[in-house]
Each structure stands twice: as structure tokens, then as C-alpha cells.
Short mmCIF file of C-alpha atoms and ligand atoms in Angstrom, two decimals:
data_model
loop_
_atom_site.label_atom_id
_atom_site.label_comp_id
_atom_site.label_asym_id
_atom_site.label_seq_id
_atom_site.Cartn_x
_atom_site.Cartn_y
_atom_site.Cartn_z
CA UNK A 1 68.45 121.96 75.69
CA UNK A 2 68.88 124.26 72.70
CA UNK A 3 70.83 121.76 70.64
CA UNK A 4 68.24 119.05 71.08
CA UNK A 5 65.43 121.29 69.81
CA UNK A 6 63.73 119.86 66.77
CA UNK A 7 64.01 121.64 63.42
CA UNK A 8 62.09 121.44 60.15
CA UNK A 9 63.60 118.98 57.69
CA UNK A 10 63.39 121.31 54.69
CA UNK A 11 62.22 124.76 53.63
CA UNK A 12 59.41 123.27 51.57
CA UNK A 13 58.34 121.23 54.58
CA UNK A 14 58.16 124.35 56.74
CA UNK A 15 56.17 126.31 54.14
CA UNK A 16 53.72 123.45 53.73
CA UNK A 17 53.34 123.06 57.50
CA UNK A 18 52.82 126.80 58.07
CA UNK A 19 50.40 127.14 55.20
CA UNK A 20 48.73 123.96 56.48
CA UNK A 21 48.12 125.85 59.71
CA UNK A 22 46.75 128.82 57.80
CA UNK A 23 44.58 126.79 55.41
CA UNK A 24 41.71 125.41 57.42
CA UNK A 25 38.02 125.67 58.14
CA UNK A 26 38.56 129.42 57.80
CA UNK A 27 39.33 129.10 54.08
CA UNK A 28 36.89 126.43 53.01
CA UNK A 29 34.03 126.93 55.42
CA UNK A 30 34.10 130.51 56.71
CA UNK A 31 35.46 132.53 53.77
CA UNK A 32 32.96 131.41 51.09
CA UNK A 33 29.92 132.09 53.24
CA UNK A 34 31.30 135.41 54.47
CA UNK A 35 31.96 136.48 50.87
CA UNK A 36 28.54 135.14 49.91
CA UNK A 37 26.79 137.32 52.48
CA UNK A 38 28.93 140.45 52.15
CA UNK A 39 29.01 141.45 48.52
CA UNK A 40 31.09 138.70 46.93
CA UNK A 41 34.14 140.17 45.24
CA UNK A 42 33.90 143.50 47.09
CA UNK A 43 34.44 141.57 50.32
CA UNK A 44 37.32 139.68 48.71
CA UNK A 45 39.10 142.91 47.74
CA UNK A 46 38.88 144.28 51.31
CA UNK A 47 39.95 140.93 52.73
CA UNK A 48 43.03 140.90 50.47
CA UNK A 49 43.94 144.43 51.55
CA UNK A 50 43.65 143.40 55.20
CA UNK A 51 45.88 140.41 54.57
CA UNK A 52 48.57 142.62 53.04
CA UNK A 53 48.39 145.59 55.39
CA UNK A 54 47.70 143.87 58.71
CA UNK A 55 48.42 140.19 58.13
CA UNK A 56 51.83 140.39 56.48
CA UNK A 57 53.65 142.53 59.10
CA UNK A 58 52.30 140.48 62.01
CA UNK A 59 53.09 137.21 60.25
CA UNK A 60 56.67 138.42 59.66
CA UNK A 61 56.82 139.57 63.29
CA UNK A 62 55.73 136.20 64.68
CA UNK A 63 58.10 134.23 62.46
CA UNK A 64 61.04 136.48 63.38
CA UNK A 65 60.31 136.32 67.13
CA UNK A 66 60.16 132.52 66.95
CA UNK A 67 63.32 132.07 64.91
CA UNK A 68 65.32 134.56 66.94
CA UNK A 69 64.52 132.95 70.29
CA UNK A 70 64.10 129.32 69.17
CA UNK A 71 61.33 129.19 71.75
CA UNK A 72 57.55 128.94 71.85
CA UNK A 73 55.55 132.13 72.72
CA UNK A 74 55.87 132.40 76.53
CA UNK A 75 59.64 131.78 76.53
CA UNK A 76 60.09 133.88 73.41
CA UNK A 77 58.46 137.02 74.84
CA UNK A 78 60.23 136.41 78.14
CA UNK A 79 63.62 136.18 76.49
CA UNK A 80 63.25 139.22 74.24
CA UNK A 81 61.78 141.43 76.97
CA UNK A 82 64.20 140.40 79.74
CA UNK A 83 61.59 138.62 81.81
CA UNK A 84 59.07 141.47 81.84
CA UNK A 85 55.28 141.35 81.70
CA UNK A 86 55.31 140.79 77.94
CA UNK A 87 55.37 137.07 78.70
CA UNK A 88 51.63 137.43 79.32
CA UNK A 89 51.17 137.88 75.57
CA UNK A 90 52.65 134.39 75.29
CA UNK A 91 50.29 133.06 77.94
CA UNK A 92 47.38 134.68 76.12
CA UNK A 93 48.47 132.68 73.06
CA UNK A 94 48.50 129.39 74.97
CA UNK A 95 45.06 130.21 76.40
CA UNK A 96 43.73 131.07 72.91
CA UNK A 97 45.03 127.76 71.59
CA UNK A 98 43.12 125.99 74.34
CA UNK A 99 39.91 127.88 73.56
CA UNK A 100 40.10 127.53 69.77
CA UNK A 101 40.95 123.84 69.67
CA UNK A 102 38.04 123.03 71.99
CA UNK A 103 35.47 124.05 69.34
CA UNK A 104 37.65 123.52 66.26
CA UNK A 105 37.95 119.82 67.18
CA UNK A 106 34.16 119.54 67.26
CA UNK A 107 33.82 120.89 63.69
CA UNK A 108 36.76 118.66 62.71
CA UNK A 109 34.62 115.73 63.88
CA UNK A 110 31.69 116.90 61.72
CA UNK A 111 33.96 116.91 58.63
CA UNK A 112 34.86 113.27 59.29
CA UNK A 113 31.23 112.27 59.75
CA UNK A 114 30.21 114.08 56.53
CA UNK A 115 33.06 112.48 54.56
CA UNK A 116 31.73 109.05 55.46
CA UNK A 117 28.11 110.18 55.05
CA UNK A 118 28.92 111.24 51.47
CA UNK A 119 30.92 108.08 50.77
CA UNK A 120 28.07 105.84 51.87
CA UNK A 121 25.73 107.58 49.40
CA UNK A 122 23.81 109.21 52.25
CA UNK A 123 23.53 112.54 50.40
CA UNK A 124 21.21 110.92 47.82
CA UNK A 125 18.28 111.09 50.20
CA UNK A 126 18.89 114.85 50.65
CA UNK A 127 18.92 115.70 46.94
CA UNK A 128 17.11 118.99 46.35
CA UNK A 129 15.73 119.15 49.92
CA UNK A 130 17.46 121.89 51.94
CA UNK A 131 14.88 121.63 54.73
CA UNK A 132 15.49 117.94 55.26
CA UNK A 133 19.24 118.47 55.04
CA UNK A 134 19.08 121.25 57.60
CA UNK A 135 17.00 119.09 59.92
CA UNK A 136 19.45 116.19 59.66
CA UNK A 137 22.45 118.45 60.27
CA UNK A 138 20.83 120.15 63.28
CA UNK A 139 19.83 116.81 64.76
CA UNK A 140 23.34 115.45 64.24
CA UNK A 141 25.24 118.35 65.84
CA UNK A 142 22.76 118.56 68.70
CA UNK A 143 22.81 114.87 69.61
CA UNK A 144 24.72 113.68 72.65
CA UNK A 145 26.69 110.79 71.25
CA UNK A 146 27.54 110.97 67.53
CA UNK A 147 29.34 114.33 67.23
CA UNK A 148 31.35 113.57 70.38
CA UNK A 149 32.40 110.22 68.96
CA UNK A 150 33.66 111.93 65.76
CA UNK A 151 35.27 114.78 67.68
CA UNK A 152 37.25 112.30 69.77
CA UNK A 153 38.42 110.49 66.64
CA UNK A 154 39.48 113.80 65.10
CA UNK A 155 41.36 114.76 68.28
CA UNK A 156 43.09 111.35 68.31
CA UNK A 157 44.40 111.99 64.78
CA UNK A 158 45.58 115.38 65.95
CA UNK A 159 47.39 113.99 69.01
CA UNK A 160 48.83 111.11 66.98
CA UNK A 161 50.53 113.55 64.61
CA UNK A 162 51.82 115.87 67.35
CA UNK A 163 53.30 112.97 69.32
CA UNK A 164 55.41 112.06 66.28
CA UNK A 165 57.14 115.44 66.55
CA UNK A 166 57.95 118.37 64.31
CA UNK A 167 59.67 116.65 61.42
CA UNK A 168 57.98 113.31 61.03
CA UNK A 169 54.64 114.36 62.53
CA UNK A 170 53.74 117.94 61.57
CA UNK A 171 55.97 118.28 58.50
CA UNK A 172 55.38 114.73 57.31
CA UNK A 173 51.62 115.17 57.60
CA UNK A 174 51.63 118.53 55.80
CA UNK A 175 53.74 117.12 52.96
CA UNK A 176 51.04 114.57 52.23
CA UNK A 177 47.90 116.53 53.04
CA UNK A 178 48.67 119.93 51.48
CA UNK A 179 49.38 118.63 47.95
CA UNK A 180 46.29 116.41 48.23
CA UNK A 181 44.15 119.42 49.19
CA UNK A 182 45.47 121.40 46.22
CA UNK A 183 44.96 118.58 43.73
CA UNK A 184 41.47 117.68 44.89
CA UNK A 185 40.37 121.33 45.04
CA UNK A 186 41.73 121.78 41.51
CA UNK A 187 39.58 118.84 40.37
CA UNK A 188 36.52 120.26 42.10
CA UNK A 189 37.06 123.67 40.45
CA UNK A 190 37.36 121.93 37.10
CA UNK A 191 34.13 120.05 37.73
CA UNK A 192 32.32 123.20 38.92
CA UNK A 193 33.40 125.21 35.87
CA UNK A 194 32.34 122.45 33.51
CA UNK A 195 28.77 122.51 34.83
CA UNK A 196 26.28 124.57 32.86
CA UNK A 197 25.74 127.93 34.58
CA UNK A 198 28.76 127.41 36.84
CA UNK A 199 30.59 130.42 35.47
CA UNK A 200 28.04 132.71 37.14
CA UNK A 201 29.68 131.62 40.38
CA UNK A 202 32.96 133.09 39.15
CA UNK A 203 31.34 136.42 38.49
CA UNK A 204 29.79 136.36 41.94
CA UNK A 205 33.17 135.78 43.57
CA UNK A 206 35.40 137.94 41.40
CA UNK A 207 33.34 140.88 40.10
CA UNK A 208 33.47 143.67 42.72
CA UNK A 209 30.17 145.24 43.78
CA UNK A 210 31.29 147.91 46.20
CA UNK A 211 27.74 149.06 46.86
CA UNK A 212 27.21 145.78 48.74
CA UNK A 213 29.99 146.52 51.17
CA UNK A 214 29.16 147.90 54.62
CA UNK A 215 31.32 148.81 57.64
CA UNK A 216 30.56 145.59 59.44
CA UNK A 217 31.79 143.55 56.46
CA UNK A 218 35.06 145.48 56.66
CA UNK A 219 35.42 144.59 60.34
CA UNK A 220 34.62 141.01 59.48
CA UNK A 221 37.24 140.92 56.71
CA UNK A 222 39.88 142.17 59.11
CA UNK A 223 39.02 139.66 61.82
CA UNK A 224 39.07 136.94 59.23
CA UNK A 225 42.54 138.00 57.99
CA UNK A 226 43.82 137.14 61.48
CA UNK A 227 41.97 133.88 61.79
CA UNK A 228 42.89 132.60 58.36
CA UNK A 229 46.61 133.32 58.75
CA UNK A 230 46.63 131.75 62.25
CA UNK A 231 47.87 135.00 63.75
CA UNK A 232 47.65 136.41 67.24
CA UNK A 233 48.23 133.31 69.34
CA UNK A 234 51.83 132.41 68.72
CA UNK A 235 51.32 129.59 66.22
CA UNK A 236 53.69 131.24 63.79
CA UNK A 237 56.11 132.02 66.65
CA UNK A 238 56.13 128.32 67.49
CA UNK A 239 56.56 127.22 63.86
CA UNK A 240 59.22 129.93 63.36
CA UNK A 241 61.12 128.58 66.36
CA UNK A 242 61.89 125.37 64.45
CA UNK A 243 63.57 127.36 61.64
CA UNK A 244 67.26 127.92 61.20
CA UNK A 245 69.02 131.06 60.07
CA UNK A 246 69.38 130.00 56.47
CA UNK A 247 65.71 130.63 55.77
CA UNK A 248 64.47 133.80 54.13
CA UNK A 249 61.49 134.86 56.28
CA UNK A 250 60.20 137.36 53.69
CA UNK A 251 59.76 134.86 50.91
CA UNK A 252 58.44 132.25 53.35
CA UNK A 253 55.75 134.67 54.59
CA UNK A 254 54.78 135.57 51.02
CA UNK A 255 54.45 131.87 50.15
CA UNK A 256 52.27 131.22 53.18
CA UNK A 257 49.99 134.15 52.29
CA UNK A 258 49.82 133.18 48.62
CA UNK A 259 48.98 129.56 49.33
CA UNK A 260 46.40 130.49 51.96
CA UNK A 261 44.72 133.02 49.67
CA UNK A 262 44.92 130.80 46.60
CA UNK A 263 43.25 127.92 48.43
CA UNK A 264 40.49 130.19 49.78
CA UNK A 265 39.83 131.39 46.20
CA UNK A 266 39.87 127.83 44.84
CA UNK A 267 37.45 126.72 47.55
CA UNK A 268 35.20 129.70 46.85
CA UNK A 269 35.30 128.97 43.11
CA UNK A 270 34.54 125.27 43.57
CA UNK A 271 31.65 125.97 45.91
CA UNK A 272 30.03 128.88 44.05
CA UNK A 273 30.29 127.36 40.58
CA UNK A 274 28.50 124.27 41.88
CA UNK A 275 25.98 126.33 43.89
CA UNK A 276 25.15 128.58 40.89
CA UNK A 277 25.01 125.73 38.41
CA UNK A 278 22.46 123.98 40.61
CA UNK A 279 20.46 127.13 41.33
CA UNK A 280 21.04 126.98 45.10
CA UNK A 281 21.16 130.00 47.42
CA UNK A 282 24.72 131.48 47.53
CA UNK A 283 24.04 133.48 50.68
CA UNK A 284 22.94 130.54 52.79
CA UNK A 285 25.42 131.46 55.56
CA UNK A 286 27.23 129.01 57.81
CA UNK A 287 24.99 126.20 56.57
CA UNK A 288 26.27 126.60 53.00
CA UNK A 289 28.70 123.73 53.40
CA UNK A 290 26.97 121.27 55.72
CA UNK A 291 23.39 121.95 54.64
CA UNK A 292 23.29 123.22 51.04
CA UNK A 293 26.15 121.29 49.43
CA UNK A 294 24.87 117.83 50.50
CA UNK A 295 21.60 118.62 48.70
CA UNK A 296 23.29 119.50 45.40
CA UNK A 297 26.14 117.00 45.15
CA UNK A 298 23.72 114.15 44.30
CA UNK A 299 22.46 116.23 41.35
CA UNK A 300 25.81 116.35 39.56
CA UNK A 301 27.35 113.38 37.79
CA UNK A 302 29.46 111.27 40.17
CA UNK A 303 28.05 113.30 43.04
CA UNK A 304 28.92 110.77 45.76
CA UNK A 305 32.58 110.89 44.79
CA UNK A 306 32.70 114.69 44.53
CA UNK A 307 30.90 115.05 47.85
CA UNK A 308 33.30 112.62 49.54
CA UNK A 309 36.32 114.40 48.09
CA UNK A 310 35.02 117.78 49.19
CA UNK A 311 34.46 116.78 52.81
CA UNK A 312 37.74 114.87 52.84
CA UNK A 313 39.69 118.02 51.96
CA UNK A 314 37.72 119.91 54.57
CA UNK A 315 38.81 117.26 57.08
CA UNK A 316 42.49 117.46 56.02
CA UNK A 317 42.47 121.26 56.10
CA UNK A 318 40.96 121.20 59.59
CA UNK A 319 43.54 118.64 60.73
CA UNK A 320 46.62 120.54 59.51
CA UNK A 321 45.32 123.61 61.36
CA UNK A 322 44.31 121.75 64.51
CA UNK A 323 47.79 120.25 64.89
CA UNK A 324 49.34 123.71 64.76
CA UNK A 325 47.02 124.81 67.56
CA UNK A 326 47.88 121.82 69.75
CA UNK A 327 51.60 122.33 69.04
CA UNK A 328 51.47 125.80 70.69
CA UNK A 329 50.39 124.15 73.95
CA UNK A 330 52.67 121.13 73.67
CA UNK A 331 55.71 123.29 72.86
CA UNK A 332 55.02 125.47 75.91
CA UNK A 333 55.17 122.50 78.26
CA UNK A 334 58.25 121.06 76.53
CA UNK A 335 60.15 124.39 76.47
CA UNK A 336 59.13 125.87 79.79
CA UNK A 337 58.38 122.89 82.00
CA UNK A 338 60.74 120.34 80.51
CA UNK A 339 57.93 117.83 79.91
CA UNK A 340 58.19 115.04 77.36
CA UNK A 341 56.28 115.54 74.09
CA UNK A 342 54.15 112.47 74.83
CA UNK A 343 53.08 113.68 78.25
CA UNK A 344 52.29 117.24 77.12
CA UNK A 345 50.33 116.09 74.06
CA UNK A 346 48.30 113.38 75.75
CA UNK A 347 47.47 115.37 78.86
CA UNK A 348 46.48 118.60 77.13
CA UNK A 349 45.03 116.99 74.03
CA UNK A 350 42.91 114.97 76.49
CA UNK A 351 41.80 117.99 78.52
CA UNK A 352 40.91 119.93 75.36
CA UNK A 353 38.91 116.95 74.12
CA UNK A 354 36.92 117.00 77.35
CA UNK A 355 36.22 120.75 77.06
CA UNK A 356 35.24 120.02 73.43
CA UNK A 357 32.66 117.50 74.66
CA UNK A 358 30.94 120.34 76.56
CA UNK A 359 31.15 122.49 73.44
CA UNK A 360 29.44 119.85 71.40
CA UNK A 361 26.80 119.19 74.06
CA UNK A 362 26.03 122.92 74.17
CA UNK A 363 24.58 122.67 70.65
CA UNK A 364 21.99 120.24 72.00
CA UNK A 365 20.48 119.86 75.41
CA UNK A 366 23.30 120.65 77.79
CA UNK A 367 24.68 124.19 77.50
CA UNK A 368 27.03 125.21 80.30
CA UNK A 369 27.00 128.80 78.98
CA UNK A 370 23.19 129.04 79.09
CA UNK A 371 23.38 132.06 81.40
CA UNK A 372 25.16 134.02 78.66
CA UNK A 373 22.32 133.35 76.26
CA UNK A 374 24.57 131.71 73.67
CA UNK A 375 25.89 128.19 73.31
CA UNK A 376 29.24 127.36 74.92
CA UNK A 377 30.41 126.55 71.37
CA UNK A 378 29.57 130.06 70.07
CA UNK A 379 30.95 131.60 73.24
CA UNK A 380 34.39 130.06 72.68
CA UNK A 381 34.28 130.90 68.94
CA UNK A 382 33.44 134.55 69.59
CA UNK A 383 35.80 134.90 72.54
CA UNK A 384 38.74 133.73 70.45
CA UNK A 385 38.12 135.20 67.02
CA UNK A 386 36.67 138.53 68.14
CA UNK A 387 38.87 139.21 71.15
CA UNK A 388 41.77 136.87 71.93
CA UNK A 389 43.38 136.63 68.46
CA UNK A 390 43.10 140.33 67.55
CA UNK A 391 44.31 141.36 71.03
CA UNK A 392 47.25 138.92 70.75
CA UNK A 393 48.09 140.23 67.27
CA UNK A 394 47.89 143.89 68.24
CA UNK A 395 50.04 143.26 71.34
CA UNK A 396 52.63 141.46 69.19
CA UNK A 397 52.81 144.51 66.90
CA UNK A 398 53.08 146.80 69.95
CA UNK A 399 55.78 144.60 71.43
CA UNK A 400 57.90 145.00 68.30
CA UNK A 401 57.29 148.74 68.14
CA UNK A 402 57.90 149.53 71.78
CA UNK A 403 60.16 146.85 73.21
CA UNK A 404 62.03 144.80 70.65
CA UNK A 405 62.44 147.71 68.18
CA UNK A 406 61.72 147.67 64.47
CA UNK A 407 65.46 147.89 63.79
CA UNK A 408 66.27 144.62 65.61
CA UNK A 409 63.22 143.04 64.00
CA UNK A 410 64.48 144.04 60.56
CA UNK A 411 67.97 142.74 61.34
CA UNK A 412 66.42 139.36 62.20
CA UNK A 413 64.29 139.44 59.05
CA UNK A 414 67.28 140.14 56.86
CA UNK A 415 69.22 137.10 58.06
CA UNK A 416 68.85 134.60 55.27
CA UNK A 417 68.02 137.26 52.66
CA UNK A 418 70.74 137.00 50.02
CA UNK A 419 70.00 140.08 48.00
CA UNK A 420 68.02 143.05 49.30
CA UNK A 421 66.27 144.94 46.52
CA UNK A 422 64.93 147.79 48.70
CA UNK A 423 66.82 150.40 50.65
CA UNK A 424 67.16 149.24 54.28
CA UNK A 425 65.96 152.45 55.88
CA UNK A 426 62.98 152.59 53.54
CA UNK A 427 62.09 149.04 54.54
CA UNK A 428 62.46 150.01 58.19
CA UNK A 429 59.97 152.85 57.72
CA UNK A 430 57.52 150.69 55.78
CA UNK A 431 57.57 148.04 58.52
CA UNK A 432 57.14 150.66 61.20
CA UNK A 433 54.14 152.24 59.45
CA UNK A 434 52.52 148.86 58.79
CA UNK A 435 52.94 147.80 62.43
CA UNK A 436 51.50 151.09 63.70
CA UNK A 437 48.55 150.82 61.31
CA UNK A 438 47.97 147.18 62.32
CA UNK A 439 47.92 147.89 66.02
CA UNK A 440 45.74 150.97 65.60
CA UNK A 441 43.22 149.34 63.31
CA UNK A 442 43.00 146.20 65.39
CA UNK A 443 42.83 148.24 68.60
CA UNK A 444 39.92 150.20 67.16
CA UNK A 445 38.09 147.06 66.20
CA UNK A 446 38.50 145.55 69.63
CA UNK A 447 37.20 148.75 71.27
CA UNK A 448 34.30 148.67 68.83
CA UNK A 449 33.46 145.09 69.72
CA UNK A 450 33.71 145.79 73.44
CA UNK A 451 31.48 148.82 73.04
CA UNK A 452 28.99 146.69 71.19
CA UNK A 453 29.14 144.02 73.86
CA UNK A 454 28.84 146.32 76.85
CA UNK A 455 26.45 148.98 75.56
CA UNK A 456 24.88 147.18 72.64
CA UNK A 457 25.97 150.11 70.50
CA UNK A 458 28.86 149.88 68.07
CA UNK A 459 31.06 152.85 67.19
CA UNK A 460 30.01 152.57 63.54
CA UNK A 461 26.39 153.06 64.53
CA UNK A 462 27.31 155.98 66.76
CA UNK A 463 29.27 157.53 63.93
CA UNK A 464 26.13 157.28 61.83
CA UNK A 465 27.18 154.71 59.19
N1 LIG B 1 43.95 129.40 60.18
C1 LIG B 1 42.98 128.42 60.57
C2 LIG B 1 41.81 128.46 59.60
O1 LIG B 1 41.77 129.31 58.70
O2 LIG B 1 40.93 127.63 59.75
C3 LIG B 1 42.51 128.57 61.98
C4 LIG B 1 43.58 128.80 63.00
C5 LIG B 1 44.65 127.89 63.10
C6 LIG B 1 43.54 129.91 63.80
C7 LIG B 1 45.68 128.13 63.99
C8 LIG B 1 44.56 130.16 64.70
C9 LIG B 1 45.61 129.26 64.78
F1 LIG B 1 46.58 129.50 65.61
#
């Protein structure tokens, strides 16, 4: 079995695939509007700190667990813990993948629809009319046929890539899509900066205003650090399991974080320079991308092309992330149940598409979560990003601290490192502290969220912030 396991074709291919997983709707859709509503650069500074303090150790942990065991999450935790209950952390990952892809695929479908909408010149009729644009978007996502049609197409792309396997599917796709995303974003930034008044967008994004920062934005920045790096559900364990021992996990993790952060900053720059140049509202929230941008693209020269390019990169970013989510599930059935890749992908890709249909319908007339007072779509989004991913991440950190041991973790990390510039015992202590801080901070946030959910009273409010 072990010898027939697929491996990445090259180090570059792995880094592009892993950063493809990290770079997604989180970077281009979520990050700019979160920054926009939470103090711009002040939010960015906190977000970067979270990435370094909490994201980096857990990313290293997931990659090391995957490479060591050459297995996807359930098998990996099982192997390293001698078949103890830690395997449930792996199962939690598979369940999170199921939940996330169900709604992620729906938004993936929207990106496809908006790419073609822009290409056909449809944004022209929305020029300067946010109300009309908002009405059209709300009607589209709430209708019973169109968004489902696009979601199914998006999911077919996703399954098509996963069926082709690790090297020619996931890696091959990332090698084409990631450079394209970088090039097109670069062009968009160039365009945004060349517009009169665009530079104000830069100030908005990069000049820290700490007075705008509040405790809930800090919690949000931390949650987002998990989501954007695809942590807490075994994606990086799965991708790490296709690595061989020659690879340096430290430098790989740094590359993934740099690319992910760089692309979020580029996306933020492109969006805010255009938004400021056109005098639109930078704090428009989740609708910034699907509602505000379509109204301003027609006002800049070559707007149809820029609009199409923008939504096309959003589509590619969503796709490279969605495949990494589906791969967690597919790899589980291949590793643990001995299924063929085709069977696992088609069956579970199909089931997730069906759950996604209910997600999409919940934004219109048919909401199966109506009793909870939120749409099924929002329910799955909140369940995964507020609870499942942080819990999975904190448990992974705890697993390393209490079961696997930081020493064994470090030994695995150092395989493939040619020259170590830091003292080994110092590195051991740093990793230990970072993992303790990560699990504590994340644990606190989860307790805070649960408190909020159960008693409608968050700890921050109780503490008088
Ligand atoms: N990192 C992706 C994004 O920023 O959109 C989302 C994601 C992908 C989350 C894969 C979790 C995951 F396992």
C-alpha cells in the first residue's frame, strides 16, 4: 500500500498546491471586507501576529504529522497515538471538510456566474447603482435554479481535478492557476494604483489606526488566521502526507504563509484602490465584492475586462481551495477503506453537491435550518469557522504537546533541514511555548463563542470591554 501512495512531483508543485489551498475566498472575499470593517491596517497587524503566533506552529504540526505517517488525518492520528481516541480529531477533520465544501461550493458557483456576467458586459447596467446591484445579487443567490446550476458546474470542476490524482490533478492545476492568480492580481493592483485617488486605498489598508480596533476584531482576526491557512481540519496533514523526507518543512511553511499573506494584501490593495478611486463605500461588508465592485468596474477604462479578470481569479482561488477540501475526504476513503480514487471522489463529491443544493436553497425560499433562525448556509459557515476548525486546530496542538511530544515533532521537522541556524533546545522551547499559547488562545475563543451562543453574553462583555 505504502509504496503505491502518490507523491508530489516537485517541491515547487507542493508549495503551489498548499498555498493554493490557503489562498481562496478567505483572502479575496473575506479578508478585505473584514479589514474594511475593523480598522483597516490595525486589523491587518493583529491578523499578521495571529498568523505567526498561532498559524505557523499549527501549520508546521499538520505538515509534520502528515509527512511522518504518510497518511490522511484519521489514519495519521491513529498511527501516532497507537489507536487511541485521538483518531476522533481526524474524523472531526473529515466532518469539517464535508461541512465547509457544502457552502464553499455554492460561493464557488457564484464566482463562475459573475465571471460570465462581467464578460458579457452585464455590469454596465449596474454602473453607479449599488441598490440595483444588491437587488440583482440577492435575487440571484435566492433563486432556486441558477445558483444551483453554477454550484454543480463548480463542483464538477472540483471532482474532475481530484479524480486526476495528486500529481497531475491537484499539483498540475495549482501550477497553472496560482501563477495566473498572481499575474492577474498584479495587473489589477497596477490598474487600481494608476486611478486618480486610488492611493487613498493604500493608506486605508496599510496605515494602522489602533483606536479602531476592538476585542471582537481580535477574535475575528484569529479565527480568520485559521480559515485562511486551511488549518484545523487536516488539509495540511493530507497534503503533507504526499511529501518525502527530502523536503524542508520549515521553509515550505514559511513560503505557504508568505504567499497566502501576499495574495491577501494584493487583493486588498486591488480592491481598495479601485473602491477609493471611485468613491465607493469601503466598509460595505460581505457585499463589497459581489455588490459594490460590479457597480464600479464599468466606470473604469476597460471595465468589462477588469471585472472579468477579477471574478476569474476569485473562481480559481476558490477552486484550488475546494479541491484541497475534497481531497481530505477522498484520501480518507482511499487510505482507510481501500476505495478507488474515482469511487471516493464521485460518491462524496456527489453527496456534498446535494447538501450544497440545500445550502443554496436556504438563501431563498427553502431553509432546512429555519428553526435555528439562520439560513442553513450561514449555519454551516458558522459551525465550521467558529467551532470545528478552531477546535480541530487546538486539539492538534494539544496532541503534539501531550501525546506525540514536541521533541519527536522537532525531530520530524528537522529531517530535510540541511543547516540549522538556531540551537536545537531553544527551538524546542519556542515550539513548545507557541503550541501552548495557540491551544490556550484558541481554547479561550471557543469558550467565548460557546458562552455567547448559550447565554447570549460573551466573556469580553462580562469582563467589561
Ligand atoms: N483557506 C481557504 C480560504 O482562505 O478560502 C479556505 C479553506 C480551505 C479552509 C481548506 C479550510 C480548508 F481545509
